[in-house]
Short mmCIF file of C-alpha atoms and ligand atoms in Angstrom, two decimals:
data_model
loop_
_atom_site.label_atom_id
_atom_site.label_comp_id
_atom_site.label_asym_id
_atom_site.label_seq_id
_atom_site.Cartn_x
_atom_site.Cartn_y
_atom_site.Cartn_z
CA MET A 181 -18.43 -23.01 -48.55
CA LYS A 182 -19.91 -19.40 -49.62
CA PRO A 183 -19.06 -18.38 -52.98
CA LEU A 184 -16.02 -16.08 -53.14
CA ILE A 185 -16.28 -12.72 -55.11
CA VAL A 186 -13.29 -10.83 -55.45
CA ALA A 187 -13.00 -7.35 -56.80
CA ASN A 188 -9.79 -6.27 -58.46
CA TRP A 189 -9.51 -2.49 -58.71
CA LYS A 190 -6.25 -2.65 -60.89
CA CYS A 191 -4.60 0.75 -60.78
CA ASN A 192 -8.14 2.56 -60.36
CA PRO A 193 -9.64 4.90 -59.56
CA GLN A 194 -7.30 7.81 -60.05
CA THR A 195 -8.15 9.81 -56.84
CA LEU A 196 -8.34 8.93 -52.92
CA ILE A 197 -12.03 10.91 -53.20
CA GLU A 198 -13.10 8.55 -55.83
CA ALA A 199 -11.68 5.62 -54.16
CA LYS A 200 -13.77 6.39 -50.95
CA LYS A 201 -17.10 7.09 -53.10
CA LEU A 202 -16.53 3.71 -54.76
CA PHE A 203 -15.77 1.55 -51.70
CA ASN A 204 -18.61 3.60 -49.50
CA SER A 205 -21.17 2.78 -52.55
CA LEU A 206 -19.82 -1.07 -52.46
CA LYS A 207 -19.89 -0.93 -48.40
CA ARG A 208 -23.77 0.31 -48.50
CA ARG A 209 -24.89 -2.02 -50.90
CA ILE A 210 -23.10 -5.08 -49.58
CA LYS A 211 -24.15 -4.63 -46.15
CA ASN A 212 -27.17 -6.63 -46.12
CA ILE A 213 -25.97 -9.48 -48.44
CA LYS A 214 -25.32 -12.77 -46.60
CA ASN A 215 -23.74 -15.98 -47.47
CA ILE A 216 -21.24 -14.45 -50.14
CA GLU A 217 -17.68 -13.71 -48.98
CA VAL A 218 -16.74 -10.25 -50.96
CA VAL A 219 -13.14 -9.37 -51.32
CA ILE A 220 -12.14 -5.69 -52.30
CA CYS A 221 -8.50 -5.41 -53.40
CA PRO A 222 -7.78 -1.54 -54.28
CA PRO A 223 -4.35 -0.18 -55.03
CA PHE A 224 -1.98 -0.31 -52.12
CA VAL A 225 -2.15 3.45 -51.34
CA TYR A 226 -5.97 3.25 -50.72
CA LEU A 227 -5.68 0.12 -48.71
CA SER A 228 -5.78 2.06 -45.25
CA ILE A 229 -9.51 2.99 -46.25
CA LEU A 230 -10.31 -0.84 -46.02
CA GLY A 231 -7.28 -1.84 -44.28
CA VAL A 232 -8.81 -2.00 -40.82
CA SER A 233 -8.62 -5.15 -38.91
CA THR A 234 -11.42 -7.99 -39.24
CA SER A 235 -12.83 -7.13 -36.06
CA ALA A 236 -12.85 -3.37 -36.34
CA ARG A 237 -14.67 -3.99 -40.01
CA ARG A 238 -17.25 -6.26 -38.11
CA LYS A 239 -17.86 -3.70 -35.61
CA ALA A 240 -18.58 -1.04 -38.24
CA GLY A 241 -21.08 -3.34 -39.54
CA PHE A 242 -19.52 -4.38 -42.90
CA GLY A 243 -18.03 -7.88 -41.28
CA GLY A 244 -18.85 -9.88 -44.72
CA LEU A 245 -16.37 -7.52 -46.68
CA ALA A 246 -12.62 -8.77 -46.58
CA SER A 247 -9.65 -6.65 -48.03
CA GLY A 248 -7.19 -7.70 -50.31
CA SER A 249 -3.86 -6.51 -51.90
CA GLN A 250 -3.06 -6.84 -55.76
CA ASP A 251 0.49 -7.88 -54.87
CA CYS A 252 2.94 -8.33 -52.00
CA PHE A 253 7.00 -8.59 -51.84
CA TRP A 254 8.31 -11.89 -50.49
CA GLU A 255 10.86 -10.48 -48.10
CA GLU A 256 9.53 -8.97 -44.79
CA LYS A 257 11.40 -5.85 -44.43
CA GLY A 258 14.89 -4.36 -45.65
CA ALA A 259 16.30 -2.39 -48.66
CA PHE A 260 13.92 -3.17 -51.21
CA THR A 261 12.94 0.31 -52.48
CA GLY A 262 9.33 0.66 -53.63
CA GLU A 263 8.15 -2.94 -52.19
CA ILE A 264 5.56 -3.72 -49.88
CA SER A 265 5.76 -6.80 -47.93
CA SER A 266 3.09 -9.35 -46.89
CA LEU A 267 3.71 -8.68 -43.27
CA MET A 268 3.07 -4.93 -43.75
CA LEU A 269 -0.52 -5.97 -45.42
CA LYS A 270 -1.21 -8.17 -42.77
CA ASP A 271 -0.74 -5.60 -40.18
CA LEU A 272 -2.80 -3.38 -42.05
CA GLY A 273 -5.74 -5.93 -41.66
CA CYS A 274 -5.55 -7.61 -45.27
CA ASP A 275 -7.18 -10.80 -45.44
CA TYR A 276 -6.19 -12.07 -48.89
CA VAL A 277 -3.34 -11.19 -51.71
CA ILE A 278 -3.60 -11.89 -55.53
CA LEU A 279 -0.66 -13.42 -56.90
CA GLY A 280 0.47 -14.12 -60.32
CA HIS A 281 -2.16 -11.92 -62.04
CA SER A 282 -1.33 -12.10 -65.87
CA GLU A 283 -0.87 -8.28 -65.89
CA ARG A 284 2.00 -8.83 -63.44
CA ARG A 285 3.43 -11.54 -65.53
CA ARG A 286 3.26 -9.56 -68.60
CA TRP A 287 4.24 -5.83 -67.56
CA PHE A 288 6.38 -6.69 -64.66
CA GLY A 289 8.04 -9.83 -65.87
CA GLU A 290 7.16 -11.89 -62.77
CA THR A 291 8.00 -15.42 -63.06
CA ASP A 292 6.72 -18.48 -61.74
CA ASP A 293 9.43 -18.70 -59.30
CA VAL A 294 8.87 -15.11 -58.21
CA ILE A 295 5.17 -15.80 -57.76
CA ASN A 296 6.11 -19.04 -55.66
CA LYS A 297 8.11 -16.89 -53.35
CA LYS A 298 5.52 -14.52 -52.75
CA MET A 299 3.07 -17.34 -51.95
CA LYS A 300 5.09 -18.99 -49.43
CA LYS A 301 5.64 -15.73 -47.45
CA ALA A 302 2.22 -14.75 -47.85
CA ILE A 303 0.93 -18.12 -46.22
CA LEU A 304 3.55 -17.58 -43.55
CA VAL A 305 2.18 -14.41 -42.30
CA LYS A 306 -1.64 -15.66 -42.73
CA LEU A 307 -2.38 -13.82 -45.95
CA ASN A 308 -4.66 -16.20 -48.23
CA PRO A 309 -3.26 -16.13 -51.70
CA ILE A 310 -5.41 -15.89 -54.56
CA PHE A 311 -3.22 -17.51 -57.26
CA CYS A 312 -3.97 -16.56 -60.90
CA ILE A 313 -3.32 -19.13 -63.87
CA GLY A 314 -4.17 -18.91 -67.23
CA GLU A 315 -3.24 -19.16 -70.86
CA THR A 316 -2.62 -16.56 -73.47
CA LYS A 317 -4.65 -16.39 -76.92
CA THR A 318 -1.42 -17.57 -78.76
CA GLU A 319 -0.93 -20.40 -76.31
CA ARG A 320 -4.56 -21.45 -76.74
CA GLU A 321 -4.71 -21.40 -80.41
CA LYS A 322 -1.38 -23.59 -80.54
CA GLY A 323 -3.45 -26.35 -78.12
CA LYS A 324 -0.94 -25.48 -75.33
CA THR A 325 -3.42 -24.59 -72.78
CA GLN A 326 -3.20 -27.84 -70.47
CA ASN A 327 0.63 -27.62 -70.39
CA ILE A 328 0.56 -24.05 -69.42
CA LEU A 329 -1.85 -24.81 -66.63
CA LYS A 330 0.01 -27.52 -65.51
CA SER A 331 3.35 -25.68 -65.52
CA GLN A 332 2.00 -22.44 -64.09
CA ILE A 333 0.69 -24.78 -60.95
CA GLU A 334 3.53 -27.18 -60.46
CA LYS A 335 5.92 -24.01 -60.47
CA GLY A 336 3.83 -21.81 -58.44
CA LEU A 337 3.08 -24.19 -55.78
CA LYS A 338 6.52 -25.65 -55.65
CA LYS A 339 7.44 -26.66 -52.21
CA ILE A 340 4.14 -25.91 -50.96
CA SER A 341 2.63 -28.39 -48.29
CA LYS A 342 -0.49 -30.08 -48.02
CA LYS A 343 -1.20 -27.89 -45.07
CA GLU A 344 -0.59 -24.67 -46.64
CA ILE A 345 -2.51 -25.38 -50.11
CA LYS A 346 -5.55 -25.02 -47.80
CA ASN A 347 -5.13 -21.49 -47.89
CA ILE A 348 -4.88 -20.68 -51.43
CA VAL A 349 -7.90 -19.93 -53.81
CA ILE A 350 -6.72 -20.91 -57.58
CA ALA A 351 -8.11 -18.28 -60.10
CA TYR A 352 -8.62 -19.76 -63.60
CA GLU A 353 -8.07 -16.25 -65.78
CA PRO A 354 -7.61 -17.09 -69.52
CA VAL A 355 -5.54 -14.21 -70.59
CA TRP A 356 -7.61 -13.67 -73.53
CA ALA A 357 -10.70 -13.23 -71.62
CA ILE A 358 -9.46 -10.48 -69.40
CA GLY A 359 -10.56 -7.07 -70.13
CA THR A 360 -11.65 -7.96 -73.72
CA GLY A 361 -15.25 -8.42 -73.22
CA LYS A 362 -15.00 -11.89 -74.51
CA PRO A 363 -15.58 -14.28 -71.67
CA CYS A 364 -14.67 -17.98 -71.56
CA ASP A 365 -17.39 -20.22 -72.66
CA VAL A 366 -18.88 -21.66 -69.48
CA LYS A 367 -18.56 -25.15 -70.68
CA GLU A 368 -14.88 -24.70 -71.48
CA ALA A 369 -14.33 -22.98 -67.98
CA GLN A 370 -15.97 -26.24 -66.30
CA ILE A 371 -13.33 -28.28 -68.36
CA MET A 372 -10.67 -26.02 -67.16
CA GLY A 373 -11.85 -26.21 -63.53
CA LEU A 374 -12.02 -30.06 -63.91
CA LEU A 375 -8.40 -30.03 -65.28
CA ILE A 376 -6.92 -27.97 -62.48
CA ARG A 377 -8.49 -30.04 -59.86
CA LYS A 378 -7.08 -32.97 -61.65
CA ILE A 379 -3.68 -31.46 -61.41
CA ILE A 380 -4.22 -30.77 -57.89
CA ASN A 381 -4.92 -34.17 -57.20
CA ARG A 382 -1.68 -35.70 -58.63
CA ILE A 383 0.51 -32.97 -56.65
CA PHE A 384 -1.44 -33.16 -53.31
CA SER A 385 -4.26 -35.53 -52.74
CA ARG A 386 -7.90 -36.18 -53.96
CA ASN A 387 -9.38 -34.64 -50.92
CA ILE A 388 -7.31 -31.62 -51.39
CA SER A 389 -8.37 -31.28 -55.19
CA GLU A 390 -12.06 -31.50 -54.21
CA LYS A 391 -11.83 -29.04 -51.25
CA ILE A 392 -9.53 -26.38 -52.89
CA ARG A 393 -11.57 -23.25 -53.96
CA ILE A 394 -11.25 -22.64 -57.71
CA ILE A 395 -12.87 -19.39 -59.08
CA TYR A 396 -12.97 -17.73 -62.55
CA GLY A 397 -12.05 -14.39 -63.98
CA GLY A 398 -12.20 -12.80 -67.39
CA SER A 399 -14.91 -10.42 -68.45
CA VAL A 400 -17.62 -11.54 -65.93
CA ASN A 401 -20.53 -9.49 -65.76
CA SER A 402 -24.25 -9.53 -64.34
CA LYS A 403 -25.46 -11.72 -67.26
CA ASN A 404 -22.74 -14.27 -67.52
CA ALA A 405 -21.73 -14.56 -63.65
CA ALA A 406 -24.62 -17.05 -62.39
CA GLY A 407 -23.36 -19.58 -65.24
CA TYR A 408 -19.91 -19.99 -63.91
CA ILE A 409 -21.11 -20.80 -60.28
CA LYS A 410 -23.96 -22.93 -61.07
CA GLU A 411 -22.94 -24.69 -64.66
CA ALA A 412 -18.97 -24.37 -64.56
CA ARG A 413 -19.02 -25.30 -60.95
CA MET A 414 -16.69 -22.53 -59.87
CA ASP A 415 -16.50 -21.49 -56.27
CA GLY A 416 -16.47 -17.86 -57.03
CA LEU A 417 -15.41 -14.95 -59.54
CA LEU A 418 -12.41 -12.62 -59.85
CA ILE A 419 -13.90 -9.29 -61.28
CA GLY A 420 -11.65 -6.61 -62.72
CA GLY A 421 -13.61 -4.06 -64.81
CA ALA A 422 -17.22 -4.75 -63.44
CA SER A 423 -16.03 -4.08 -59.91
CA LEU A 424 -15.49 -0.43 -60.53
CA ASN A 425 -19.18 -0.01 -61.16
CA PRO A 426 -21.05 -0.43 -57.92
CA GLN A 427 -24.41 -1.15 -59.64
CA GLU A 428 -23.14 -3.79 -61.70
CA PHE A 429 -21.08 -5.14 -59.21
CA ILE A 430 -23.92 -5.71 -56.86
CA LYS A 431 -25.90 -7.25 -59.77
CA ILE A 432 -23.19 -9.76 -60.09
CA ILE A 433 -23.33 -10.68 -56.23
CA LYS A 434 -27.05 -11.07 -56.44
CA ALA A 435 -26.72 -13.33 -59.68
CA VAL A 436 -24.49 -15.54 -57.81
CA LYS A 437 -26.63 -15.57 -54.57
CA LYS A 438 -29.68 -16.57 -56.80
CA SER A 439 -27.36 -19.27 -58.52
C1 PEP B 51 -9.06 -9.42 -63.87
O1 PEP B 51 -8.15 -8.42 -63.83
O2 PEP B 51 -8.44 -10.43 -62.94
C2 PEP B 51 -9.98 -9.27 -64.43
C3 PEP B 51 -10.72 -10.65 -64.59
O3 PEP B 51 -10.35 -8.48 -65.25
P1 PEP B 51 -11.77 -8.09 -66.09
O4 PEP B 51 -12.92 -8.63 -65.17
O5 PEP B 51 -12.04 -6.79 -66.42
O6 PEP B 51 -11.86 -9.07 -67.13
#
């Protein structure tokens, strides 16, 4: 399977003009890169720049580029002021949705139960969830990492069937590594990847645990990117800060391609 590189723009950039500039710059550079799946996840309001159907994207010559959302709501419609449903995102042409990001857990109080509801609905409308899990610095220091990952996976994937799990990508994102410039050691990331496969094996099956895509996120840059693919055996990367810099982002993609 092709490595998956996901750009999480978070709440950036501040204007539509800048968003267009960033996207066009990425699009131009990505055009000739083959065998890597690149997903751009801008804020909702900019999605319409990329939110065209996959076939239209292909026609426009940037078929290798997929679009994703940074969140979605679990109901399809109704009196839920401010929410964006997974169905709306699918209709706009989104392929992926990031769910359970630590910033949503931290700043918006998202619980495992809420994440699980969103996950189920996203799968139902054929959006592929990028399910983020990871321990905080304190949890790590207290030796709780394994239990945290186990609990987040069990609760987040509650009542997800063996068929449905195939649409999910798991992103191991240690919270202490996100946006801190302190990436997880490659060896440690490899151990966490194996631990996640072990948990998936116990809940689902060996076959599923071997096939599910696990990606790494947390202070990835062009210097450390290849190590996560080659040594830690990750299936891809989730990139925040560095995805806002087109030159650096392309360097990461090229490093992954070479690895
Ligand atoms: C993220 O937001 O998921 C992330 C990995 O951010 P950064 O690359 O900036 O650490």
